[in-house]
CSV table of C-alpha atoms in Angstrom, one decimal:
chain,number,residue,atom,x,y,z
N,1,ASP,CA,196.1,31.5,138.0
N,2,ILE,CA,195.4,29.6,135.1
N,3,GLN,CA,197.8,30.0,131.8
N,4,MET,CA,196.5,29.5,128.5
N,5,THR,CA,199.1,27.5,125.9
N,6,GLN,CA,197.5,28.4,122.0
N,7,SER,CA,199.5,26.8,119.0
N,8,PRO,CA,200.4,27.2,116.6
N,9,SER,CA,201.5,30.8,116.8
N,10,PHE,CA,201.4,31.0,113.0
N,11,LEU,CA,199.8,28.9,110.4
N,12,SER,CA,199.6,29.2,107.0
N,13,ALA,CA,197.1,27.5,104.5
N,14,SER,CA,195.0,27.2,101.6
N,15,VAL,CA,191.4,28.3,100.6
N,16,GLY,CA,189.6,25.5,101.1
N,17,ASP,CA,191.4,24.0,103.8
N,18,ARG,CA,190.7,22.6,107.1
N,19,VAL,CA,192.0,24.7,109.8
N,20,THR,CA,192.3,23.7,113.3
N,21,ILE,CA,194.2,26.1,116.3
N,22,ASN,CA,194.5,24.5,119.9
N,23,CYS,CA,194.2,26.1,123.6
N,24,LYS,CA,195.5,23.9,126.5
N,25,ALA,CA,194.6,25.2,130.0
N,26,SER,CA,196.9,25.3,132.9
N,27,GLN,CA,193.8,23.4,134.8
N,28,ASN,CA,190.0,22.5,134.1
N,29,ILE,CA,187.8,25.5,133.0
N,30,ASN,CA,185.0,23.3,132.1
N,31,LYS,CA,183.3,24.9,129.4
N,32,TYR,CA,184.6,28.1,129.7
N,33,LEU,CA,186.5,29.0,126.6
N,34,ASP,CA,186.3,31.5,124.0
N,35,TRP,CA,187.3,32.0,119.9
N,36,TYR,CA,187.9,35.7,119.1
N,37,GLN,CA,189.0,36.8,115.5
N,38,GLN,CA,190.8,40.4,114.9
N,39,LYS,CA,191.6,41.4,112.0
N,40,LEU,CA,194.5,43.9,111.0
N,41,GLY,CA,193.3,47.8,112.5
N,42,GLU,CA,189.4,46.1,113.3
N,43,ALA,CA,188.1,45.4,116.6
N,44,PRO,CA,188.1,41.6,118.4
N,45,LYS,CA,185.2,39.6,117.3
N,46,LEU,CA,183.6,36.6,119.2
N,47,LEU,CA,183.3,33.9,116.9
N,48,ILE,CA,182.6,30.8,119.7
N,49,TYR,CA,181.4,31.3,123.5
N,50,ASN,CA,181.5,28.0,126.2
N,51,THR,CA,183.6,25.8,124.2
N,52,ASN,CA,181.4,25.3,121.4
N,53,SER,CA,178.5,28.0,120.7
N,54,LEU,CA,178.6,29.5,117.7
N,55,HIS,CA,178.3,33.5,118.3
N,56,THR,CA,175.1,35.7,116.3
N,57,GLY,CA,175.9,36.3,112.7
N,58,ILE,CA,178.8,33.6,112.7
N,59,PRO,CA,179.6,31.3,109.8
N,60,SER,CA,178.8,27.9,110.2
N,61,ARG,CA,182.4,26.7,108.9
N,62,PHE,CA,183.7,28.0,112.3
N,63,SER,CA,183.2,25.5,115.3
N,64,GLY,CA,184.7,24.9,118.6
N,65,SER,CA,185.2,21.5,120.1
N,66,GLY,CA,186.7,20.1,123.9
N,67,SER,CA,186.2,20.4,127.3
N,68,GLY,CA,188.7,20.6,130.7
N,69,THR,CA,191.5,21.5,129.5
N,70,ASP,CA,192.4,21.4,125.5
N,71,PHE,CA,190.2,23.0,123.3
N,72,THR,CA,190.0,23.1,119.3
N,73,LEU,CA,188.7,26.0,116.9
N,74,THR,CA,188.1,24.6,113.9
N,75,ILE,CA,187.7,26.3,110.2
N,76,SER,CA,186.0,23.5,107.9
N,77,SER,CA,186.9,25.2,105.2
N,78,LEU,CA,189.2,28.2,105.2
N,79,GLN,CA,188.1,31.3,103.2
N,80,PRO,CA,190.2,34.6,102.1
N,81,GLU,CA,188.1,37.1,104.8
N,82,ASP,CA,189.4,34.5,107.6
N,83,VAL,CA,192.7,35.4,107.3
N,84,ALA,CA,193.3,37.3,110.9
N,85,THR,CA,194.6,36.7,114.2
N,86,TYR,CA,193.0,34.3,116.5
N,87,PHE,CA,192.4,33.9,120.1
N,88,CYS,CA,191.2,32.1,122.9
N,89,LEU,CA,189.8,33.4,126.1
N,90,GLN,CA,189.3,31.4,129.5
N,91,HIS,CA,186.7,32.7,132.0
N,92,ASN,CA,186.0,29.8,134.6
N,93,SER,CA,188.4,31.8,136.7
N,94,GLY,CA,189.3,35.5,135.9
N,95,TRP,CA,189.8,36.2,132.9
N,96,THR,CA,193.2,34.9,130.9
N,97,PHE,CA,194.0,35.0,127.2
N,98,GLY,CA,196.1,32.4,124.5
N,99,GLY,CA,199.1,34.1,122.9
N,100,GLY,CA,197.3,34.4,119.4
N,101,THR,CA,197.7,32.4,116.2
N,102,LYS,CA,198.2,34.9,113.0
N,103,LEU,CA,196.4,32.2,110.2
N,104,GLU,CA,197.6,33.4,106.5
N,105,LEU,CA,197.0,32.1,103.2
N,106,LYS,CA,199.4,30.1,101.6
X,1,GLU,CA,174.1,47.9,116.9
X,2,VAL,CA,175.9,47.9,119.8
X,3,GLN,CA,179.3,49.9,119.9
X,4,LEU,CA,182.2,50.8,122.1
X,5,GLN,CA,184.6,53.4,121.1
X,6,GLU,CA,187.7,54.5,123.2
X,7,SER,CA,189.2,57.3,123.2
X,8,GLY,CA,192.1,59.2,125.2
X,9,PRO,CA,195.9,60.6,125.2
X,10,GLY,CA,198.2,58.4,122.7
X,11,LEU,CA,201.5,59.2,124.9
X,12,VAL,CA,201.7,59.6,128.8
X,13,LYS,CA,204.8,60.6,130.8
X,14,PRO,CA,206.4,57.6,133.2
X,15,SER,CA,204.9,58.2,136.9
X,16,GLN,CA,201.9,60.1,134.9
X,17,SER,CA,197.7,58.9,135.3
X,18,LEU,CA,196.5,57.2,131.9
X,19,SER,CA,192.9,57.9,131.8
X,20,LEU,CA,190.7,56.5,128.7
X,21,THR,CA,187.2,56.5,127.9
X,22,CYS,CA,184.9,54.0,126.3
X,23,SER,CA,181.6,55.7,124.9
X,24,VAL,CA,178.5,53.4,124.2
X,25,THR,CA,175.7,53.6,121.7
X,26,GLY,CA,173.3,51.3,121.2
X,27,TYR,CA,173.3,49.8,124.6
X,28,SER,CA,172.9,51.4,128.0
X,29,ILE,CA,175.9,50.8,130.6
X,30,THR,CA,173.0,50.3,133.4
X,31,SER,CA,173.1,46.7,131.9
X,32,ASN,CA,175.8,43.7,131.7
X,33,TYR,CA,179.3,44.3,132.7
X,34,TRP,CA,181.9,46.7,131.5
X,35,GLY,CA,185.6,46.8,130.8
X,36,TRP,CA,189.0,47.0,129.9
X,37,ILE,CA,191.9,44.5,128.2
X,38,ARG,CA,194.8,45.7,127.2
X,39,LYS,CA,197.0,43.9,124.4
X,40,PHE,CA,201.0,44.6,124.6
X,41,PRO,CA,203.8,45.2,121.7
X,42,GLY,CA,204.3,41.1,120.9
X,43,ASN,CA,200.6,40.3,121.2
X,44,LYS,CA,200.1,39.2,124.9
X,45,MET,CA,197.2,40.3,126.6
X,46,GLU,CA,195.9,40.9,129.6
X,47,TRP,CA,191.9,41.2,131.3
X,48,MET,CA,192.5,44.4,133.7
X,49,GLY,CA,189.2,44.7,134.9
X,50,TYR,CA,185.5,45.5,134.7
X,51,ILE,CA,182.4,47.5,136.0
X,52,SER,CA,178.9,46.2,136.3
X,53,TYR,CA,175.1,47.7,135.6
X,54,SER,CA,175.4,48.2,139.1
X,55,GLY,CA,178.5,50.0,139.1
X,56,SER,CA,180.6,47.9,141.2
X,57,THR,CA,183.8,46.4,140.1
X,58,SER,CA,186.5,44.1,139.6
X,59,TYR,CA,190.1,44.4,139.4
X,60,ASN,CA,193.4,42.6,137.7
X,61,PRO,CA,194.9,41.8,141.4
X,62,SER,CA,198.1,42.5,139.4
X,63,LEU,CA,196.9,45.9,139.0
X,64,LYS,CA,194.6,46.3,141.9
X,65,SER,CA,196.5,49.0,143.9
X,66,ARG,CA,197.1,51.2,140.4
X,67,ILE,CA,193.9,50.8,138.6
X,68,SER,CA,190.4,51.9,138.9
X,69,ILE,CA,187.1,51.5,136.5
X,70,THR,CA,184.2,54.3,136.7
X,71,ARG,CA,181.1,55.2,134.3
X,72,ASP,CA,178.8,57.9,133.8
X,73,THR,CA,175.4,56.4,133.5
X,74,SER,CA,174.3,59.9,131.9
X,75,LYS,CA,176.8,60.2,129.2
X,76,ASN,CA,176.7,56.2,128.9
X,77,GLN,CA,180.6,56.6,128.9
X,78,PHE,CA,183.1,54.6,131.3
X,79,PHE,CA,186.8,55.1,131.9
X,80,LEU,CA,189.6,53.7,132.5
X,81,GLN,CA,192.7,55.4,135.1
X,82,LEU,CA,195.6,53.7,135.8
X,83,ASN,CA,198.2,55.6,138.4
X,84,SER,CA,202.0,55.4,138.3
X,85,VAL,CA,202.4,54.1,134.8
X,86,THR,CA,205.9,53.0,133.5
X,87,THR,CA,207.1,52.3,130.0
X,88,GLU,CA,205.7,48.3,130.7
X,89,ASP,CA,202.1,50.0,130.5
X,90,THR,CA,202.9,50.7,126.6
X,91,ALA,CA,199.7,48.9,125.0
X,92,THR,CA,196.8,49.1,123.4
X,93,TYR,CA,194.0,49.5,125.2
X,94,TYR,CA,190.2,48.1,124.3
X,95,CYS,CA,187.2,48.2,125.9
X,96,ALA,CA,184.4,45.6,125.9
X,97,ARG,CA,181.1,44.5,126.9
X,98,TYR,CA,180.5,41.1,128.9
X,99,ARG,CA,177.7,39.1,127.8
X,100,TYR,CA,175.7,36.6,130.8
X,101,GLY,CA,178.5,34.2,131.1
X,102,GLY,CA,181.6,36.1,130.7
X,103,SER,CA,182.1,36.1,127.2
X,104,LEU,CA,182.9,39.9,125.6
X,105,ASP,CA,180.6,40.4,122.7
X,106,TYR,CA,181.8,43.9,121.8
X,107,TRP,CA,184.8,45.1,121.6
X,108,GLY,CA,186.2,48.7,120.6
X,109,GLN,CA,188.6,49.1,118.1
X,110,GLY,CA,191.0,49.9,120.6
X,111,VAL,CA,193.4,52.8,121.1
X,112,MET,CA,197.2,52.5,121.4
X,113,VAL,CA,199.0,53.9,124.5
X,114,THR,CA,202.8,55.0,124.6
X,115,VAL,CA,204.3,55.5,128.2
X,116,SER,CA,207.3,57.9,127.0
X,117,SER,CA,209.3,60.8,128.4
């Protein structure tokens, strides 16, 4: 089974900061890595699919990069509405989630 | 707009079956794939399985003996049944739509299910 290690598990940043969240796969997952955002009490929302494709309606301050086993979600300029938990999902072989990153405002 | 809504009992006794419904509006379940995911206390998430546009299914091997996903196309609903539950099955259960390629592009808000006597 593919394991996904996400870091950090908690992140505090200021409005306007550049924020990065990482996911590492236990084996090569090619490009099949997504990023999701979940705000408290809401449904998870797809942000980025297949490493770097922005889902419909998602602001361009969100971007994804990586390949193989190492992947990164970047928020170029943090906004107050970005406070949420973010998680990654690999779907190269089955589906496996990262442990999540809780993002708060400093 | 595609919308999914989970429903079902919030409390299930150990050894009984957990049964949940996902009601879909804005899109037919006879297209795409549709599935269930759960989030445990402590935030670990687990893929449970899916049902395809044709009715075929795939399940997480760790659940294969206990899980069943079915559908009613006339009501545009699909269902989760998990048998012989234990306290380890306490979680928030989400239904979701798979876009082509395997990403989950629409999710329900989730329903919390507690397994307790």
